[in-house]
mmCIF file of C-alpha atoms and ligand atoms in Angstrom:
data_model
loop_
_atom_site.group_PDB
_atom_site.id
_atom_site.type_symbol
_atom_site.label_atom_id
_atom_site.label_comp_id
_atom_site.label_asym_id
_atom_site.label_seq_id
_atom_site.Cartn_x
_atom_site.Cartn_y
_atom_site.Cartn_z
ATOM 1 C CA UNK I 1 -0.925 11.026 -7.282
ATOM 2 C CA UNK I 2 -1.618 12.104 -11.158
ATOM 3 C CA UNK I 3 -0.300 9.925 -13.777
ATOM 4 C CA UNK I 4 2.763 12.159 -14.238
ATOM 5 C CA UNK I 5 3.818 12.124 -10.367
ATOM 6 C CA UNK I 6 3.337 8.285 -10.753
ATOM 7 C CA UNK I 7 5.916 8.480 -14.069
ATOM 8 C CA UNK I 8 8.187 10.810 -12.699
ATOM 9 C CA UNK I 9 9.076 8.057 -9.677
ATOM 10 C CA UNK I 10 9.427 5.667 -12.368
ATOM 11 C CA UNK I 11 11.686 7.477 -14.239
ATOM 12 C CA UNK I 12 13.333 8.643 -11.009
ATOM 13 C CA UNK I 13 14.407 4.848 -10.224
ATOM 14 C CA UNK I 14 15.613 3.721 -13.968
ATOM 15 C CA UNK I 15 12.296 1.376 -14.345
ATOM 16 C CA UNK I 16 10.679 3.857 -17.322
ATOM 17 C CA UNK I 17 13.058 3.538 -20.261
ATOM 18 C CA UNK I 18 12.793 5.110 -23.670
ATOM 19 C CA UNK I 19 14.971 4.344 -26.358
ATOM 20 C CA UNK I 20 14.653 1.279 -29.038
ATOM 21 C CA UNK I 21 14.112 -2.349 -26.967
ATOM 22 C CA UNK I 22 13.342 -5.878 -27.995
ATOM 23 C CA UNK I 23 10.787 -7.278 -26.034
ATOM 24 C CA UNK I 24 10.812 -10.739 -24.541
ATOM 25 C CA UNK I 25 8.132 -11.592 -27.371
ATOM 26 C CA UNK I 26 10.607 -10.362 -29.785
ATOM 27 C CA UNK I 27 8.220 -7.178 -30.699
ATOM 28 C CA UNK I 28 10.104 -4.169 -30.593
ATOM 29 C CA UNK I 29 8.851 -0.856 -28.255
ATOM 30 C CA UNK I 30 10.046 2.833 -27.606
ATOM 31 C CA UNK I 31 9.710 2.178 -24.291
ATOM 32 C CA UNK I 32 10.488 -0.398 -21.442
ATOM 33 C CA UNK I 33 8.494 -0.715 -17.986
ATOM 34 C CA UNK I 34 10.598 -2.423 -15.329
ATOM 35 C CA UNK I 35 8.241 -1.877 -11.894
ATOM 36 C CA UNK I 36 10.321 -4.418 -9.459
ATOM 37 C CA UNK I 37 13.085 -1.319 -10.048
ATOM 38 C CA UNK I 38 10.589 1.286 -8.711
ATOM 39 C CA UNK I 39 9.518 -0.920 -5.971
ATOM 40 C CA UNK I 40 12.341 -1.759 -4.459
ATOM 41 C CA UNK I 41 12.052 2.065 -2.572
ATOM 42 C CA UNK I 42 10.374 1.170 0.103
ATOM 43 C CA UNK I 43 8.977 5.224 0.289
ATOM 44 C CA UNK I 44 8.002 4.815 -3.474
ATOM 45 C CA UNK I 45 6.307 1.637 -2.930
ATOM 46 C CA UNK I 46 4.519 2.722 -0.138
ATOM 47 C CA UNK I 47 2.932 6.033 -2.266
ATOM 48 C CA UNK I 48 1.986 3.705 -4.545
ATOM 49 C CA UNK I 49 0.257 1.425 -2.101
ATOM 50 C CA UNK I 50 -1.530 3.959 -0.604
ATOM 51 C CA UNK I 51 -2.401 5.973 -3.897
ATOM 52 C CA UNK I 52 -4.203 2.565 -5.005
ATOM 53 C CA UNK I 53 -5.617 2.022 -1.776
ATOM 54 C CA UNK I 54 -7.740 5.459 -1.826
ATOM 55 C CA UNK I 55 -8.491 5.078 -5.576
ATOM 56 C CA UNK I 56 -10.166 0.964 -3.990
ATOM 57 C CA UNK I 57 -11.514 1.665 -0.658
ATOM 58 C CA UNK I 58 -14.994 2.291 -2.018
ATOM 59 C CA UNK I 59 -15.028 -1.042 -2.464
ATOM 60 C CA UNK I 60 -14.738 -2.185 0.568
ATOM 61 C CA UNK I 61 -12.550 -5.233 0.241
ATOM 62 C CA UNK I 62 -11.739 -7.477 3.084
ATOM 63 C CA UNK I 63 -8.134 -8.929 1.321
ATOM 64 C CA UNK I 64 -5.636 -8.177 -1.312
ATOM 65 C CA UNK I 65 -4.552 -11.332 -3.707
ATOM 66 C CA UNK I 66 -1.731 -10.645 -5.758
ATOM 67 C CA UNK I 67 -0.468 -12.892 -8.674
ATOM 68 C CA UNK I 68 3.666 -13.818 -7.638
ATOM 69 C CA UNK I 69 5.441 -12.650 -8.357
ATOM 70 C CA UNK I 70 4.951 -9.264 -9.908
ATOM 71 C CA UNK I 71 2.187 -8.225 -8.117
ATOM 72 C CA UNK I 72 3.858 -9.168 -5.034
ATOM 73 C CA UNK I 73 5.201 -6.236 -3.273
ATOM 74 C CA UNK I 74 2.524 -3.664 -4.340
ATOM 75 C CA UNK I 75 -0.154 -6.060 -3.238
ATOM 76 C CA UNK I 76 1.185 -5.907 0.297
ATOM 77 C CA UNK I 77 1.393 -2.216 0.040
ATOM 78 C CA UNK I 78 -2.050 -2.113 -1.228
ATOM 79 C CA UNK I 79 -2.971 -4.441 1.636
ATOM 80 C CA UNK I 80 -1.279 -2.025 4.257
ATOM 81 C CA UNK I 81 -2.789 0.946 2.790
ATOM 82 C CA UNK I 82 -6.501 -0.192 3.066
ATOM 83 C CA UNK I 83 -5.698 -2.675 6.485
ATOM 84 C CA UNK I 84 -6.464 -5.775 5.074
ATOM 85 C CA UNK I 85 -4.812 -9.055 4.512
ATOM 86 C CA UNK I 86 -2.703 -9.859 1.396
ATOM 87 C CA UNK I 87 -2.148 -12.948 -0.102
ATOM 88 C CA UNK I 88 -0.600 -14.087 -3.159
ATOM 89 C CA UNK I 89 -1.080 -16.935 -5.790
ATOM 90 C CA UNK I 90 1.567 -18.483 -7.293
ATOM 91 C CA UNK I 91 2.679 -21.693 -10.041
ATOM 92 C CA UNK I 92 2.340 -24.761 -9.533
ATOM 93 C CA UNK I 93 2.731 -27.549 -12.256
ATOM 94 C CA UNK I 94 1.430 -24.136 -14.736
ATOM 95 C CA UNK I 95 -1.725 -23.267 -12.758
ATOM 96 C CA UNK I 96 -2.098 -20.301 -10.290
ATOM 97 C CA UNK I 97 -3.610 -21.480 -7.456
ATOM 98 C CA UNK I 98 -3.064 -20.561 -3.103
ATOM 99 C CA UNK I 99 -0.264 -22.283 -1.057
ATOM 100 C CA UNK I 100 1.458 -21.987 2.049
ATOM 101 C CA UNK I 101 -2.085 -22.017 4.002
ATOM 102 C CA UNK I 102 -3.223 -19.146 2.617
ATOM 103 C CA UNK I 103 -7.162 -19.222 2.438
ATOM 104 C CA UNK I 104 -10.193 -17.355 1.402
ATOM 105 C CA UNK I 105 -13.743 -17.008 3.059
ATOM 106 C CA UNK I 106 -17.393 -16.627 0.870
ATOM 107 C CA UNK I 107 -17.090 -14.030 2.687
ATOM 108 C CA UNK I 108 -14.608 -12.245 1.694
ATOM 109 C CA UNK I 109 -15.074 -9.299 -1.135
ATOM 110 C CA UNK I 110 -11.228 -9.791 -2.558
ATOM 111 C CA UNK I 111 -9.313 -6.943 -4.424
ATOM 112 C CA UNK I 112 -7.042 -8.318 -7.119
ATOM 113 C CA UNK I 113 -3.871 -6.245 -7.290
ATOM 114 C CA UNK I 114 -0.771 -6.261 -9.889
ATOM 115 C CA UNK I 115 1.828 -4.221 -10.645
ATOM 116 C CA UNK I 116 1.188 -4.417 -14.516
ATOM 117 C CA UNK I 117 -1.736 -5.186 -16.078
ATOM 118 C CA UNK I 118 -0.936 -5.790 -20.079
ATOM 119 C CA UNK I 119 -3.492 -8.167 -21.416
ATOM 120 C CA UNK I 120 -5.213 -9.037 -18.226
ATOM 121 C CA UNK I 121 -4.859 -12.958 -18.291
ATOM 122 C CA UNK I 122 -2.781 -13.037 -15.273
ATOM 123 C CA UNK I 123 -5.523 -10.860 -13.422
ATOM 124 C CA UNK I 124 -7.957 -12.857 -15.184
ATOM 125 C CA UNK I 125 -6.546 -16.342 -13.694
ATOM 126 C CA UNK I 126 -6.072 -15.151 -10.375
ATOM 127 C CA UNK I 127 -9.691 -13.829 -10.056
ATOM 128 C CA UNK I 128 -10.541 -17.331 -10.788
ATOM 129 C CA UNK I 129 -8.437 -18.649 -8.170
ATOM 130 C CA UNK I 130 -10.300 -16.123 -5.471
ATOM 131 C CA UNK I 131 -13.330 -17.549 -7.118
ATOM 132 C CA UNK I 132 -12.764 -20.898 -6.664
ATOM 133 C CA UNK I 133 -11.984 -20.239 -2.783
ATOM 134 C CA UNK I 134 -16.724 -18.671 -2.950
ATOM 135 C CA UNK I 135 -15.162 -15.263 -2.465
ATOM 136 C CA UNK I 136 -16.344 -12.558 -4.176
ATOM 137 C CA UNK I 137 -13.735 -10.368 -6.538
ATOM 138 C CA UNK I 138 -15.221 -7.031 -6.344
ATOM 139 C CA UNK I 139 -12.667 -5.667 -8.702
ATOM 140 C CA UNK I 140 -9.016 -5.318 -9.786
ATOM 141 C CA UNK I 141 -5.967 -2.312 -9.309
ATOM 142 C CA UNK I 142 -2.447 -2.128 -11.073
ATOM 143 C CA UNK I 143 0.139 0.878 -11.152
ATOM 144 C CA UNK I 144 0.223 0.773 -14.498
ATOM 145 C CA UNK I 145 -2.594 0.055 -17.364
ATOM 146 C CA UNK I 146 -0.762 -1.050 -20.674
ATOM 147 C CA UNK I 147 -4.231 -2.734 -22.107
ATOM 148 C CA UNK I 148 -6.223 -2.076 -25.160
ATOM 149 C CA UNK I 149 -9.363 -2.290 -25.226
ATOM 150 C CA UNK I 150 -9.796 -6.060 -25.957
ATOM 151 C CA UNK I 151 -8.244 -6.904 -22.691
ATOM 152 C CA UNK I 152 -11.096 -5.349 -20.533
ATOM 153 C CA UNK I 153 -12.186 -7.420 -17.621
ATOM 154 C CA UNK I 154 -15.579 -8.563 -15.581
ATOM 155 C CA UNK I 155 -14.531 -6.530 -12.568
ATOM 156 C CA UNK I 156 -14.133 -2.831 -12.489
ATOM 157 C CA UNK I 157 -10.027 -1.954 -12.855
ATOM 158 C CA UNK I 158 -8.615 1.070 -11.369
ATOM 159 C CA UNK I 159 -5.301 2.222 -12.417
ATOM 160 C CA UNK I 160 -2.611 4.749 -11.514
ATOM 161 C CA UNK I 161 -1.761 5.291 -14.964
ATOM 162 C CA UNK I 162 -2.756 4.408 -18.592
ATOM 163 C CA UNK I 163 0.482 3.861 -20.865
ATOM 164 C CA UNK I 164 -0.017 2.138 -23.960
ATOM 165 C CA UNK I 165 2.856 0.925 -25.166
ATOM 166 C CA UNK I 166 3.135 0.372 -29.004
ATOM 167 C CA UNK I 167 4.980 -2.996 -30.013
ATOM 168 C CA UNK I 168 6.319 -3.000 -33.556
ATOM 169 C CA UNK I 169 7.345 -6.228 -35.671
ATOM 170 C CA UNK I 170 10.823 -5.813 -36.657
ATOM 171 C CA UNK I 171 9.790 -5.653 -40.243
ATOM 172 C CA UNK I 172 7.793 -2.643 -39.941
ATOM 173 C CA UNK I 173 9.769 -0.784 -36.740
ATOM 174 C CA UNK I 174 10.245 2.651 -37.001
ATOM 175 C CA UNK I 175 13.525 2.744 -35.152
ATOM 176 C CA UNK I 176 15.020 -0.398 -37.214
ATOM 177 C CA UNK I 177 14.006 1.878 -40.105
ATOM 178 C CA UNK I 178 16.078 4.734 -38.752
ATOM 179 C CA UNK I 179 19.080 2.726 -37.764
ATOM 180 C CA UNK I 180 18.877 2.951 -34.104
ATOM 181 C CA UNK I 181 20.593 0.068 -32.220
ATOM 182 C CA UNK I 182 18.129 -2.194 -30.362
ATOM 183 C CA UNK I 183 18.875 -3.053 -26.539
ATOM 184 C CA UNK I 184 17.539 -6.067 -25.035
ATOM 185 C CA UNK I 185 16.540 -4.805 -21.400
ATOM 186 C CA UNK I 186 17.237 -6.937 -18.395
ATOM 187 C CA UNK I 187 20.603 -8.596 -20.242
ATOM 188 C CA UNK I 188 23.722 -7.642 -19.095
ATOM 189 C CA UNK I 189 25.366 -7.417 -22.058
HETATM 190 ZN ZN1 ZN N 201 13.226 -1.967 -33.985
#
């Protein structure tokens, strides 16, 4: 899949927007990434599994650990695609850890997989939650890369797509400056 195939499904289900938005830190973008509304095709999700899982298999994992819960449902399409096991991490009291009986091995060479990866401290925590299990993290995947270069990580990151989206303080917003109304995305106002 090129990065534009892997746009053009986003844009297909609703989940690229571009217009004027606030962000939930208040920052204001030209665009809006919503990937739960791309993965909820179960054909789309499944592309996007298996597109990850070719641009990964070189590194041989033996499991896929997602942080919960946006890195859910591509994890277990990742997970399909390369025929391992995928497990997710999730809160408790604040800190990511494993439940439900989910375990890793020192064996086990562990793939971390999101669906976004923005500054890469969720990836970051949940590498040292595969860590603390003595496996091995031999690197991390997300549909989408929205990092800067500040955000890099200790494992090698593939990506379907780079998309860096500019956040503006109100003060200084381009759009503000033009007039445009600003939409809050996710409200149903
Ligand atoms: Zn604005």
């Amino acid at each position: 899949m090129t990065d534009r195939d892997v746009l053009d499904l986003f844009r297909h289900a609703g989940a690229l927007l571009e217009g004027h938005f606030k962000l939930s830190s208040g920052l204001h973008s030209d665009r809006y990434l919503q990937s739960a509304l791309v993965l909820q095709y179960p054909d789309f999700a499944e592309r996007l599994g298996q597109a990850l899982g070719e641009r990964t298999k070189h590194l041989q994992p033996t499991a896929v650990l997602s942080p919960a819960l946006g890195g859910l449902v591509i994890g277990q399409e990742v997970g399909r695609a390369l025929n391992v096991r995928a497990l997710f991490a999730e809160r408790q009291d604040g800190r990511l850890m494993l439940r439900r009986g989910f375990t890793l091995d020192p064996e086990d060479r562990v793939l971390i997989v999101e669906d976004v990866i923005t500054t890469g401290g969720s990836t970051r925590e949940t590498i040292v939650v595969a860590e603390a299990e003595g496996a091995a993290v031999v690197g991390a995947a997300s549909i989408i890369d929205r990092g800067s270069e500040g955000s890099r990580l200790d494992v090698p990151l593939q990506s379907l797509v780079k998309l860096q989206v500019v956040a503006y303080d109100p003060a200084s917003c381009p759009m503000c400056a033009k007039g445009l109304p600003v939409v809050k995305p996710g409200s149903r106002a």
